[in-house]
């Protein structure tokens, strides 16, 4: 709990600016993304390929690229394409230590789960493990 208090005081004393446009971002917990920029980040619309998460034209389970391939998981989804603002945010989070961006990622994952996975049985949300060599470099 003390860390939340410290974060709140620090965000008041040193306001966080949007990592995309540079405008001040208000609110707590700090997401690091203003509402305007958050709305501009594309979301991957349903229906989704259960292997790669791409949008399908019709509900077939898998896209043409994934059809017939063997995967060692049942389903995988992505909330947004790795491009534009999302690519910039992920890069900033990973390489520039802006850990408060996790709150933005949690927000869009929660939105995605609520909108697209509410009726599905699922066990966990997991990150792709980082290569040990890359982890040491960071």
Coordinates of C-alpha atoms in Angstrom, one line a residue:
X1 CA 0.0 0.0 0.0
X2 CA 2.8 2.5 0.7
X3 CA 3.9 2.3 -2.9
X4 CA 0.5 3.4 -4.2
X5 CA 0.5 6.3 -1.9
X6 CA 4.0 7.3 -3.0
X7 CA 3.0 6.9 -6.7
X8 CA -0.1 9.1 -6.1
X9 CA 2.0 11.8 -4.4
X10 CA 4.7 11.7 -7.1
X11 CA 2.1 11.8 -9.9
X12 CA 0.6 14.9 -8.3
X13 CA 4.1 16.6 -7.8
X14 CA 5.4 15.4 -11.2
X15 CA 2.5 14.9 -13.5
X16 CA 2.9 12.1 -16.1
X17 CA 2.6 13.1 -19.7
X18 CA 1.1 11.0 -22.5
X19 CA 3.8 8.8 -23.9
X20 CA 2.4 9.3 -27.4
X21 CA 1.4 13.0 -27.7
X22 CA 3.1 14.6 -24.6
X23 CA -0.1 16.1 -23.1
X24 CA -0.6 15.8 -19.3
X25 CA -2.4 12.7 -18.2
X26 CA -4.6 12.8 -15.1
X27 CA -6.1 10.1 -12.9
X28 CA -5.0 7.3 -10.8
X29 CA -3.7 4.7 -11.3
X30 CA -1.5 6.4 -13.9
X31 CA -1.7 4.9 -17.3
X32 CA 0.7 7.1 -19.2
X33 CA -1.7 7.5 -22.1
X34 CA -4.3 10.3 -22.6
X35 CA -7.9 9.4 -23.4
X36 CA -7.5 10.9 -26.9
X37 CA -4.5 8.7 -27.8
X38 CA -6.0 5.6 -26.1
X39 CA -9.0 5.9 -28.5
X40 CA -6.7 6.1 -31.5
X41 CA -5.0 2.8 -30.8
X42 CA -6.6 0.2 -33.0
X43 CA -8.2 -2.9 -31.5
X44 CA -8.4 -6.2 -33.3
X45 CA -12.1 -6.7 -34.1
X46 CA -13.8 -10.1 -33.7
X47 CA -14.1 -12.8 -34.9
X48 CA -10.5 -13.8 -34.0
X49 CA -8.2 -16.6 -35.2
X50 CA -7.7 -18.8 -32.2
X51 CA -4.0 -19.4 -33.0
X52 CA -2.7 -15.9 -33.9
X53 CA -5.5 -13.5 -32.9
X54 CA -5.9 -11.9 -36.3
X55 CA -9.4 -10.8 -37.4
X56 CA -11.3 -13.4 -39.5
X57 CA -13.7 -12.5 -42.3
X58 CA -16.0 -15.3 -41.1
X59 CA -16.0 -17.4 -37.9
X60 CA -13.8 -20.4 -39.0
X61 CA -11.6 -20.8 -35.9
X62 CA -8.3 -20.2 -37.7
X63 CA -7.0 -17.9 -40.4
X64 CA -5.6 -19.3 -43.7
X65 CA -2.0 -18.7 -42.4
X66 CA -2.6 -20.8 -39.2
X67 CA -4.9 -23.5 -40.8
X68 CA -3.3 -26.9 -40.5
X69 CA -0.3 -25.8 -38.3
X70 CA 0.3 -27.5 -35.0
X71 CA 0.3 -25.2 -31.9
X72 CA 1.0 -26.2 -28.3
X73 CA -1.8 -24.1 -26.8
X74 CA -5.5 -24.1 -27.3
X75 CA -6.1 -20.4 -28.0
X76 CA -4.2 -17.2 -28.2
X77 CA -5.5 -13.6 -28.7
X78 CA -4.1 -10.2 -29.1
X79 CA -5.8 -7.0 -28.0
X80 CA -4.2 -4.6 -30.6
X81 CA -1.9 -4.9 -33.6
X82 CA 1.8 -4.3 -32.9
X83 CA 1.9 -1.0 -34.8
X84 CA 1.7 2.8 -34.3
X85 CA 0.9 3.9 -30.8
X86 CA 0.8 0.4 -29.4
X87 CA 4.2 -0.5 -30.7
X88 CA 5.6 2.8 -29.3
X89 CA 4.0 2.1 -25.9
X90 CA 5.3 -1.4 -25.7
X91 CA 8.8 -0.3 -26.7
X92 CA 8.8 2.5 -24.1
X93 CA 7.6 0.1 -21.4
X94 CA 10.2 -2.5 -22.2
X95 CA 13.2 -0.4 -22.9
X96 CA 12.7 2.9 -21.1
X97 CA 11.4 1.6 -17.8
X98 CA 8.0 3.4 -17.8
X99 CA 6.4 0.7 -15.6
X100 CA 3.3 2.7 -15.1
X101 CA 2.3 1.8 -18.6
X102 CA 1.3 -1.6 -17.2
X103 CA -1.9 0.1 -16.1
X104 CA -2.8 1.0 -19.6
X105 CA -2.1 -2.6 -20.8
X106 CA -4.2 -4.0 -18.0
X107 CA -7.0 -1.7 -19.0
X108 CA -7.1 -2.8 -22.6
X109 CA -6.7 -6.5 -21.7
X110 CA -9.6 -6.2 -19.2
X111 CA -11.7 -4.5 -22.0
X112 CA -10.8 -7.2 -24.5
X113 CA -11.6 -10.0 -22.0
X114 CA -14.9 -8.5 -21.1
X115 CA -15.9 -7.9 -24.8
X116 CA -14.6 -11.0 -26.4
X117 CA -13.9 -13.8 -23.9
X118 CA -16.7 -13.5 -21.4
X119 CA -18.5 -16.6 -22.8
X120 CA -15.3 -18.7 -23.2
X121 CA -13.7 -21.0 -20.7
X122 CA -10.1 -19.9 -20.1
X123 CA -7.5 -20.5 -17.4
X124 CA -5.0 -17.7 -17.5
X125 CA -3.6 -14.6 -19.2
X126 CA 0.2 -15.0 -19.6
X127 CA 3.0 -13.1 -21.2
X128 CA 5.4 -14.6 -23.7
X129 CA 8.5 -15.5 -21.8
X130 CA 11.6 -13.3 -22.4
X131 CA 14.7 -14.9 -23.8
X132 CA 17.3 -15.1 -21.0
X133 CA 20.0 -13.4 -23.1
X134 CA 17.6 -10.5 -23.9
X135 CA 16.6 -10.3 -20.2
X136 CA 20.3 -9.9 -19.1
X137 CA 20.8 -7.2 -21.8
X138 CA 17.9 -5.2 -20.4

